[in-house]
């Protein structure tokens, strides 16, 4: 599986993603500077977390105009897999590859902690290695992760099973207190209708190494590996 | 050279004596620009004129030390070809005047000190002091300081992995913001800050220069007065530009043609130019008209002393200018050749070719004034050290007292604060905030680094020698309790007005205590910072040394944590508990008294404890380790329960004691730790302790869902607190002040 990680000025989690895909999973991984206009042959594009352009104006609002984004849109439209994590999710929303918006957290503060999310759909390229309803411990670290969308589009997302992760309690129940940022319907991650673009606020790359206390996030990468090799079955 | 405005007498903060010295060194009257340069370079902040004679006491050498004080940061060998680069620095006055930007630029400044050496910053910690949170102004300061630290650190992608926050009325008018940063580099990639090679270009990189932060260093060298008029002295941070500067500089510094590089921190271009020239024993000839600016009409003086952030000065081999330009262009950053290195040891400043200042370099550095200021023991010293224990009543309920302590802001969970810091980015954080020490693994090897910031200013007020020594001892103990061997430290010395003899008496005694402890534990001082004039309205802060210490863990698999691991493991108290409550949190929180003699520190016992824990860790005997410090044994036990990921309580059965019960539970006797071991390993641990002449008593077992403390011969529990109840108090203690 060939993985490209887009590096914007201000990207912070590019090294962390690369450590997982290259060092832990042994997949060939390429860093792609945002000024590039063409992508090398790839199976997956990761847009990593961080503060592209310092989050100035609005997270993701400037990065969407980076030269590389046309190539990413093209790649996605041809069915390539795109994973946007945290700031990557914000960029995907800003560029219009995913619907909705990410507002300031309800607390108006940056929040960094490990939360519980529930797998809402395991029939996708990003979640096939999870059980349906499985509760994952994955860190979040953001100030703007409060997902918002109009109600008819939200209905659509639900109908088409595009919401892949929701914030829940450790026991797997949705509740206001288990929703760290005020996201509408506890949305933590969602995909496009075709299922090849995922945006998620939690950082799976921070939960992929047991030494750091847990590896619930590595399933996202394992799922992509399984998709690539055609083994899209539950392990 | 003439004063450009001969009608107006130059204004400056130099004393008459210092002004005379300037004239002697120059052999003439200085002009306004030169006077401004002398003023900032001879300020307390840049010249260390009051502290230098005392700082010489610190041991600064050791096997692992590659660069000690004098460089931008200390450099120590951590094995396998890697080095750690670290320093702690204060940003106190700016953080009071404008808390968000003051704290943010404090983070920015210390980060530049690290990457200017060629190291990638991998961890930040901070040590904060505020007045009591009942006062809305103090809440405002805390909230915005934390937001500033978060805003800068999160954006640049360096995790904030630990720290401490303490509260005392004395900090209401002068809070403290000390920031520690650590970076790593391959040994051969370290770059120092010396200029060299006559004719080589002097290059300016980074943000443009504006009028912000003018006279920041001078402001930091005087007592705070009206704060609104000082706002222009606080710089404005731009973490995004710093991130670009960081990446560009690290890319640049891999080139062998880079001679030296230094960030423009306090006193801006003036200090970076003169210090680089000084270290290289050369001169610099620079033209301020070449400096990229963001404001029009700036005078040479303003350009020279502006403290605009995110700027660096570098010297490279002649002919490499285009290669430097290519790197900085990639990162969309400004770059300008502003001068060259000269053989003659002068700092020559020009404006469009015309010389506007010309000063011998040593006049700004080595020949800056040094004061051996008078010292006198404060009159109140003996009074505050006395404590009549008979007048202190034992509390009616020890459970109640522990419950109150756990919920007091100093001991309560700081989760509300550290959740605002990204403490996980870079995926190396094995132990993050909320523990005695943070641990960062090195992906490049099987090693890890532990780091902590510590300082108990209450102890230092009551006995500065002991307080200074304990700051070092406690930092080392915190490192040992995560399985790390202490290797070196950086110190931040926050004190009042040095012109006050009482302040200097405290200062000298604290340094003596710290130095003795450093020598005993073989932990050299490799970098540091002195912040004087921390007072407002004629009252100095408590003497507040903060120690940032680094330890090495050779096998990442041996990292220890404080929380209890499982049921039915033996709880062992190492060390002795004495009848000493002076300076304790218990006395402060429960009895509203800050007095007495701080706990005694025996260097040999402390060193013995460190050796024992490291030896036992090496043999794989320990399941957890937690040092006993603020709040004493009872709080240490409670914390070990609360930090337990499996939610395990403790059942403690004490043998009869010969001291007061409150002292046994809450005394802050030094050189103690609580460890847990499996039954089978108990005898081996006790044997090791015996060999090292340390007391190791089995005080109970892990288990249940409460902290339950009983004593032989006494019916019922002395303390019984369910974990859930303790957790509530501990988690709400700080947070409750910030809920709408």
Tab-separated table of N, CA and C in Angstrom, chain A residues 52-157:
chain	number	residue	atom	x	y	z
A	52	UNK	N	-2.250	23.945	10.003
A	52	UNK	CA	-1.822	24.427	8.698
A	52	UNK	C	-2.061	25.932	8.642
A	53	UNK	N	-1.077	26.642	8.174
A	53	UNK	CA	-1.126	28.114	8.119
A	53	UNK	C	-1.536	28.717	9.457
A	54	UNK	N	-1.116	28.087	10.532
A	54	UNK	CA	-1.354	28.646	11.862
A	54	UNK	C	-2.823	28.730	12.234
A	55	UNK	N	-3.689	28.028	11.499
A	55	UNK	CA	-5.135	28.124	11.723
A	55	UNK	C	-5.635	29.556	11.511
A	56	UNK	N	-4.835	30.361	10.843
A	56	UNK	CA	-5.249	31.744	10.648
A	56	UNK	C	-6.493	31.789	9.772
A	57	UNK	N	-7.308	32.764	10.004
A	57	UNK	CA	-8.619	32.944	9.387
A	57	UNK	C	-9.591	31.930	9.976
A	58	UNK	N	-9.341	30.632	9.695
A	58	UNK	CA	-10.207	29.545	10.167
A	58	UNK	C	-9.445	28.270	9.863
A	59	UNK	N	-9.476	27.272	10.731
A	59	UNK	CA	-8.692	26.067	10.436
A	59	UNK	C	-9.033	25.503	9.053
A	60	UNK	N	-8.022	25.299	8.260
A	60	UNK	CA	-8.210	24.693	6.942
A	60	UNK	C	-8.566	25.679	5.850
A	61	UNK	N	-8.920	26.898	6.226
A	61	UNK	CA	-9.432	27.846	5.235
A	61	UNK	C	-8.367	28.289	4.239
A	62	UNK	N	-7.114	28.312	4.653
A	62	UNK	CA	-6.044	28.726	3.733
A	62	UNK	C	-5.440	27.503	3.045
A	63	UNK	N	-5.305	26.419	3.801
A	63	UNK	CA	-4.694	25.206	3.240
A	63	UNK	C	-5.457	24.718	2.010
A	64	UNK	N	-6.767	24.942	1.985
A	64	UNK	CA	-7.551	24.442	0.851
A	64	UNK	C	-7.073	25.047	-0.471
A	65	UNK	N	-6.398	26.195	-0.391
A	65	UNK	CA	-5.907	26.837	-1.613
A	65	UNK	C	-4.484	26.417	-1.971
A	66	UNK	N	-3.865	25.554	-1.178
A	66	UNK	CA	-2.508	25.111	-1.491
A	66	UNK	C	-2.500	24.384	-2.838
A	67	UNK	N	-1.398	24.551	-3.593
A	67	UNK	CA	-1.328	23.940	-4.932
A	67	UNK	C	-1.681	22.449	-4.943
A	68	UNK	N	-1.259	21.707	-3.899
A	68	UNK	CA	-1.437	20.256	-3.920
A	68	UNK	C	-2.916	19.843	-3.867
A	69	UNK	N	-3.793	20.740	-3.407
A	69	UNK	CA	-5.170	20.328	-3.149
A	69	UNK	C	-5.917	19.925	-4.429
A	70	UNK	N	-5.587	20.557	-5.551
A	70	UNK	CA	-6.239	20.152	-6.806
A	70	UNK	C	-5.928	18.691	-7.113
A	71	UNK	N	-4.682	18.328	-6.881
A	71	UNK	CA	-4.282	16.937	-7.143
A	71	UNK	C	-4.988	15.982	-6.172
A	72	UNK	N	-5.177	16.436	-4.932
A	72	UNK	CA	-5.858	15.587	-3.946
A	72	UNK	C	-7.328	15.406	-4.341
A	73	UNK	N	-7.962	16.488	-4.788
A	73	UNK	CA	-9.368	16.404	-5.205
A	73	UNK	C	-9.499	15.434	-6.389
A	74	UNK	N	-8.571	15.577	-7.296
A	74	UNK	CA	-8.566	14.712	-8.468
A	74	UNK	C	-8.421	13.243	-8.065
A	75	UNK	N	-7.476	13.023	-7.149
A	75	UNK	CA	-7.208	11.674	-6.641
A	75	UNK	C	-8.473	11.094	-5.992
A	76	UNK	N	-9.148	11.922	-5.178
A	76	UNK	CA	-10.354	11.469	-4.475
A	76	UNK	C	-11.477	11.183	-5.468
A	77	UNK	N	-11.615	12.045	-6.460
A	77	UNK	CA	-12.707	11.854	-7.431
A	77	UNK	C	-12.529	10.570	-8.236
A	78	UNK	N	-11.251	10.165	-8.371
A	78	UNK	CA	-11.000	8.907	-9.087
A	78	UNK	C	-11.115	7.702	-8.167
A	79	UNK	N	-11.537	7.933	-6.933
A	79	UNK	CA	-11.771	6.811	-6.030
A	79	UNK	C	-10.626	6.509	-5.087
A	80	UNK	N	-9.558	7.324	-5.127
A	80	UNK	CA	-8.437	7.110	-4.197
A	80	UNK	C	-8.900	7.322	-2.756
A	81	UNK	N	-8.263	6.631	-1.822
A	81	UNK	CA	-8.659	6.775	-0.413
A	81	UNK	C	-7.977	7.986	0.218
A	82	UNK	N	-8.794	8.807	0.876
A	82	UNK	CA	-8.272	10.010	1.525
A	82	UNK	C	-8.685	9.982	2.995
A	83	UNK	N	-7.695	10.112	3.873
A	83	UNK	CA	-7.973	10.121	5.314
A	83	UNK	C	-7.536	11.468	5.878
A	84	UNK	N	-8.486	12.247	6.380
A	84	UNK	CA	-8.166	13.536	7.005
A	84	UNK	C	-8.335	13.425	8.510
A	85	UNK	N	-7.253	13.712	9.236
A	85	UNK	CA	-7.289	13.580	10.691
A	85	UNK	C	-7.204	14.968	11.311
A	86	UNK	N	-8.148	15.312	12.159
A	86	UNK	CA	-8.133	16.566	12.914
A	86	UNK	C	-8.059	17.765	11.958
A	87	UNK	N	-6.929	18.448	11.876
A	87	UNK	CA	-6.820	19.557	10.925
A	87	UNK	C	-7.060	19.064	9.494
A	88	UNK	N	-6.725	17.795	9.239
A	88	UNK	CA	-6.978	17.215	7.922
A	88	UNK	C	-8.473	17.139	7.644
A	89	UNK	N	-9.252	16.790	8.655
A	89	UNK	CA	-10.720	16.763	8.561
A	89	UNK	C	-11.221	18.176	8.264
A	90	UNK	N	-10.680	19.151	9.001
A	90	UNK	CA	-11.099	20.548	8.802
A	90	UNK	C	-10.807	21.005	7.364
A	91	UNK	N	-9.669	20.585	6.832
A	91	UNK	CA	-9.310	20.968	5.464
A	91	UNK	C	-10.273	20.314	4.466
A	92	UNK	N	-10.592	19.028	4.710
A	92	UNK	CA	-11.505	18.320	3.793
A	92	UNK	C	-12.881	18.981	3.758
A	93	UNK	N	-13.306	19.483	4.906
A	93	UNK	CA	-14.592	20.179	4.977
A	93	UNK	C	-14.493	21.519	4.242
A	94	UNK	N	-13.401	22.244	4.479
A	94	UNK	CA	-13.229	23.550	3.841
A	94	UNK	C	-13.160	23.430	2.318
A	95	UNK	N	-12.543	22.362	1.840
A	95	UNK	CA	-12.361	22.225	0.391
A	95	UNK	C	-13.597	21.588	-0.258
A	96	UNK	N	-14.540	21.156	0.575
A	96	UNK	CA	-15.797	20.650	0.041
A	96	UNK	C	-15.808	19.160	-0.273
A	97	UNK	N	-14.788	18.433	0.145
A	97	UNK	CA	-14.799	16.985	-0.088
A	97	UNK	C	-15.680	16.268	0.931
A	98	UNK	N	-15.934	16.902	2.053
A	98	UNK	CA	-16.868	16.368	3.046
A	98	UNK	C	-17.838	17.485	3.426
A	99	UNK	N	-19.068	17.102	3.779
A	99	UNK	CA	-20.071	18.129	4.081
A	99	UNK	C	-19.976	18.631	5.526
A	100	UNK	N	-20.575	19.782	5.800
A	100	UNK	CA	-20.682	20.293	7.166
A	100	UNK	C	-19.571	21.265	7.508
A	101	UNK	N	-19.467	21.563	8.797
A	101	UNK	CA	-18.459	22.511	9.275
A	101	UNK	C	-18.007	22.106	10.668
A	102	UNK	N	-16.797	22.548	11.041
A	102	UNK	CA	-16.289	22.261	12.380
A	102	UNK	C	-16.133	23.585	13.129
A	103	UNK	N	-16.990	23.769	14.139
A	103	UNK	CA	-17.036	25.026	14.888
A	103	UNK	C	-16.121	24.951	16.106
A	104	UNK	N	-15.978	26.109	16.774
A	104	UNK	CA	-15.240	26.121	18.043
A	104	UNK	C	-15.871	25.130	19.008
A	105	UNK	N	-15.053	24.496	19.818
A	105	UNK	CA	-15.573	23.593	20.840
A	105	UNK	C	-16.558	24.334	21.739
A	106	UNK	N	-17.508	23.607	22.260
A	106	UNK	CA	-18.512	24.187	23.144
A	106	UNK	C	-17.849	24.937	24.301
A	107	UNK	N	-16.742	24.408	24.823
A	107	UNK	CA	-16.060	25.042	25.968
A	107	UNK	C	-15.232	26.247	25.543
A	108	UNK	N	-15.118	26.474	24.247
A	108	UNK	CA	-14.283	27.535	23.680
A	108	UNK	C	-12.802	27.303	23.958
A	109	UNK	N	-12.447	26.116	24.398
A	109	UNK	CA	-11.045	25.850	24.714
A	109	UNK	C	-10.518	24.672	23.904
A	110	UNK	N	-9.199	24.640	23.758
A	110	UNK	CA	-8.522	23.481	23.174
A	110	UNK	C	-8.688	22.318	24.152
A	111	UNK	N	-8.967	21.127	23.636
A	111	UNK	CA	-9.112	19.962	24.521
A	111	UNK	C	-8.201	18.845	24.025
A	112	UNK	N	-7.338	18.368	24.914
A	112	UNK	CA	-6.490	17.224	24.591
A	112	UNK	C	-6.732	16.163	25.638
A	113	UNK	N	-7.372	15.077	25.245
A	113	UNK	CA	-7.569	13.955	26.165
A	113	UNK	C	-8.013	12.723	25.380
A	114	UNK	N	-7.958	11.583	26.037
A	114	UNK	CA	-8.402	10.362	25.380
A	114	UNK	C	-9.903	10.225	25.588
A	115	UNK	N	-10.628	9.991	24.508
A	115	UNK	CA	-12.078	9.851	24.601
A	115	UNK	C	-12.494	8.488	24.058
A	116	UNK	N	-13.769	8.149	24.272
A	116	UNK	CA	-14.306	6.904	23.723
A	116	UNK	C	-15.138	7.221	22.489
A	117	UNK	N	-14.900	6.476	21.417
A	117	UNK	CA	-15.755	6.619	20.233
A	117	UNK	C	-16.283	5.235	19.833
A	118	UNK	N	-17.473	5.247	19.248
A	118	UNK	CA	-18.120	3.976	18.870
A	118	UNK	C	-18.112	3.848	17.349
A	119	UNK	N	-17.819	2.656	16.894
A	119	UNK	CA	-17.822	2.393	15.448
A	119	UNK	C	-19.274	2.237	15.002
A	120	UNK	N	-19.717	3.137	14.104
A	120	UNK	CA	-21.123	3.158	13.703
A	120	UNK	C	-21.387	2.400	12.401
A	121	UNK	N	-20.314	2.139	11.670
A	121	UNK	CA	-20.471	1.445	10.391
A	121	UNK	C	-19.137	0.768	10.116
A	122	UNK	N	-19.150	-0.550	10.016
A	122	UNK	CA	-17.873	-1.232	9.763
A	122	UNK	C	-17.814	-1.812	8.347
A	123	UNK	N	-18.694	-1.298	7.499
A	123	UNK	CA	-18.693	-1.769	6.100
A	123	UNK	C	-17.970	-0.759	5.208
A	124	UNK	N	-16.871	-0.206	5.682
A	124	UNK	CA	-16.154	0.768	4.856
A	124	UNK	C	-14.687	0.402	4.785
A	125	UNK	N	-13.995	1.064	3.878
A	125	UNK	CA	-12.569	0.803	3.671
A	125	UNK	C	-11.742	1.192	4.893
A	126	UNK	N	-12.308	2.065	5.748
A	126	UNK	CA	-11.543	2.573	6.893
A	126	UNK	C	-11.866	1.852	8.197
A	127	UNK	N	-12.954	1.071	8.195
A	127	UNK	CA	-13.432	0.506	9.469
A	127	UNK	C	-13.686	-0.993	9.420
A	128	UNK	N	-13.285	-1.640	8.320
A	128	UNK	CA	-13.651	-3.053	8.156
A	128	UNK	C	-13.053	-3.952	9.229
A	129	UNK	N	-11.970	-3.527	9.841
A	129	UNK	CA	-11.316	-4.387	10.829
A	129	UNK	C	-11.861	-4.174	12.237
A	130	UNK	N	-12.875	-3.361	12.372
A	130	UNK	CA	-13.531	-3.170	13.675
A	130	UNK	C	-14.850	-3.937	13.712
A	131	UNK	N	-15.323	-4.204	14.935
A	131	UNK	CA	-16.664	-4.748	15.100
A	131	UNK	C	-17.651	-3.586	15.071
A	132	UNK	N	-18.840	-3.830	14.600
A	132	UNK	CA	-19.876	-2.803	14.666
A	132	UNK	C	-20.185	-2.528	16.140
A	133	UNK	N	-20.229	-1.270	16.511
A	133	UNK	CA	-20.534	-0.922	17.904
A	133	UNK	C	-19.334	-1.005	18.836
A	134	UNK	N	-18.174	-1.385	18.294
A	134	UNK	CA	-16.964	-1.464	19.132
A	134	UNK	C	-16.627	-0.077	19.689
A	135	UNK	N	-16.236	-0.037	20.974
A	135	UNK	CA	-15.877	1.244	21.600
A	135	UNK	C	-14.359	1.366	21.617
A	136	UNK	N	-13.852	2.455	21.031
A	136	UNK	CA	-12.404	2.660	20.914
A	136	UNK	C	-11.962	3.805	21.822
A	137	UNK	N	-10.784	3.644	22.418
A	137	UNK	CA	-10.160	4.751	23.175
A	137	UNK	C	-9.175	5.438	22.258
A	138	UNK	N	-9.463	6.678	21.899
A	138	UNK	CA	-8.592	7.413	20.974
A	138	UNK	C	-8.484	8.863	21.442
A	139	UNK	N	-7.278	9.432	21.408
A	139	UNK	CA	-7.139	10.829	21.850
A	139	UNK	C	-7.728	11.829	20.852
A	140	UNK	N	-8.215	12.930	21.403
A	140	UNK	CA	-8.536	14.094	20.582
A	140	UNK	C	-7.601	15.227	21.016
A	141	UNK	N	-7.396	16.191	20.144
A	141	UNK	CA	-6.575	17.367	20.483
A	141	UNK	C	-6.939	18.471	19.504
A	142	UNK	N	-7.953	19.258	19.868
A	142	UNK	CA	-8.396	20.310	18.951
A	142	UNK	C	-9.174	21.395	19.683
A	143	UNK	N	-9.285	22.546	19.027
A	143	UNK	CA	-10.110	23.630	19.556
A	143	UNK	C	-11.363	23.814	18.715
A	144	UNK	N	-11.335	23.267	17.486
A	144	UNK	CA	-12.470	23.401	16.579
A	144	UNK	C	-12.880	22.031	16.063
A	145	UNK	N	-13.662	21.320	16.856
A	145	UNK	CA	-14.068	19.980	16.432
A	145	UNK	C	-15.557	19.752	16.589
A	146	UNK	N	-16.258	20.859	16.788
A	146	UNK	CA	-17.687	20.827	17.073
A	146	UNK	C	-18.442	20.738	15.746
A	147	UNK	N	-18.811	19.493	15.362
A	147	UNK	CA	-19.361	19.268	14.023
A	147	UNK	C	-20.757	19.847	13.889
A	148	UNK	N	-20.982	20.530	12.775
A	148	UNK	CA	-22.288	21.123	12.516
A	148	UNK	C	-22.683	20.927	11.057
A	149	UNK	N	-23.975	20.691	10.869
A	149	UNK	CA	-24.497	20.571	9.496
A	149	UNK	C	-26.005	20.834	9.554
A	150	UNK	N	-26.597	21.242	8.451
A	150	UNK	CA	-28.042	21.508	8.464
A	150	UNK	C	-28.806	20.197	8.639
A	151	UNK	N	-30.067	20.297	9.098
A	151	UNK	CA	-30.749	19.081	9.541
A	151	UNK	C	-31.085	18.134	8.387
A	152	UNK	N	-31.359	18.669	7.192
A	152	UNK	CA	-31.709	17.717	6.136
A	152	UNK	C	-30.465	16.955	5.665
A	153	UNK	N	-29.308	17.663	5.653
A	153	UNK	CA	-28.077	16.955	5.277
A	153	UNK	C	-27.700	15.919	6.335
A	154	UNK	N	-28.001	16.264	7.591
A	154	UNK	CA	-27.701	15.321	8.674
A	154	UNK	C	-28.519	14.041	8.503
A	155	UNK	N	-29.789	14.230	8.153
A	155	UNK	CA	-30.654	13.057	7.907
A	155	UNK	C	-30.058	12.183	6.810
A	156	UNK	N	-29.585	12.868	5.799
A	156	UNK	CA	-28.971	12.185	4.665
A	156	UNK	C	-27.753	11.363	5.094
A	157	UNK	N	-26.909	12.017	5.922
A	157	UNK	CA	-25.704	11.323	6.411
A	157	UNK	C	-26.089	10.058	7.156
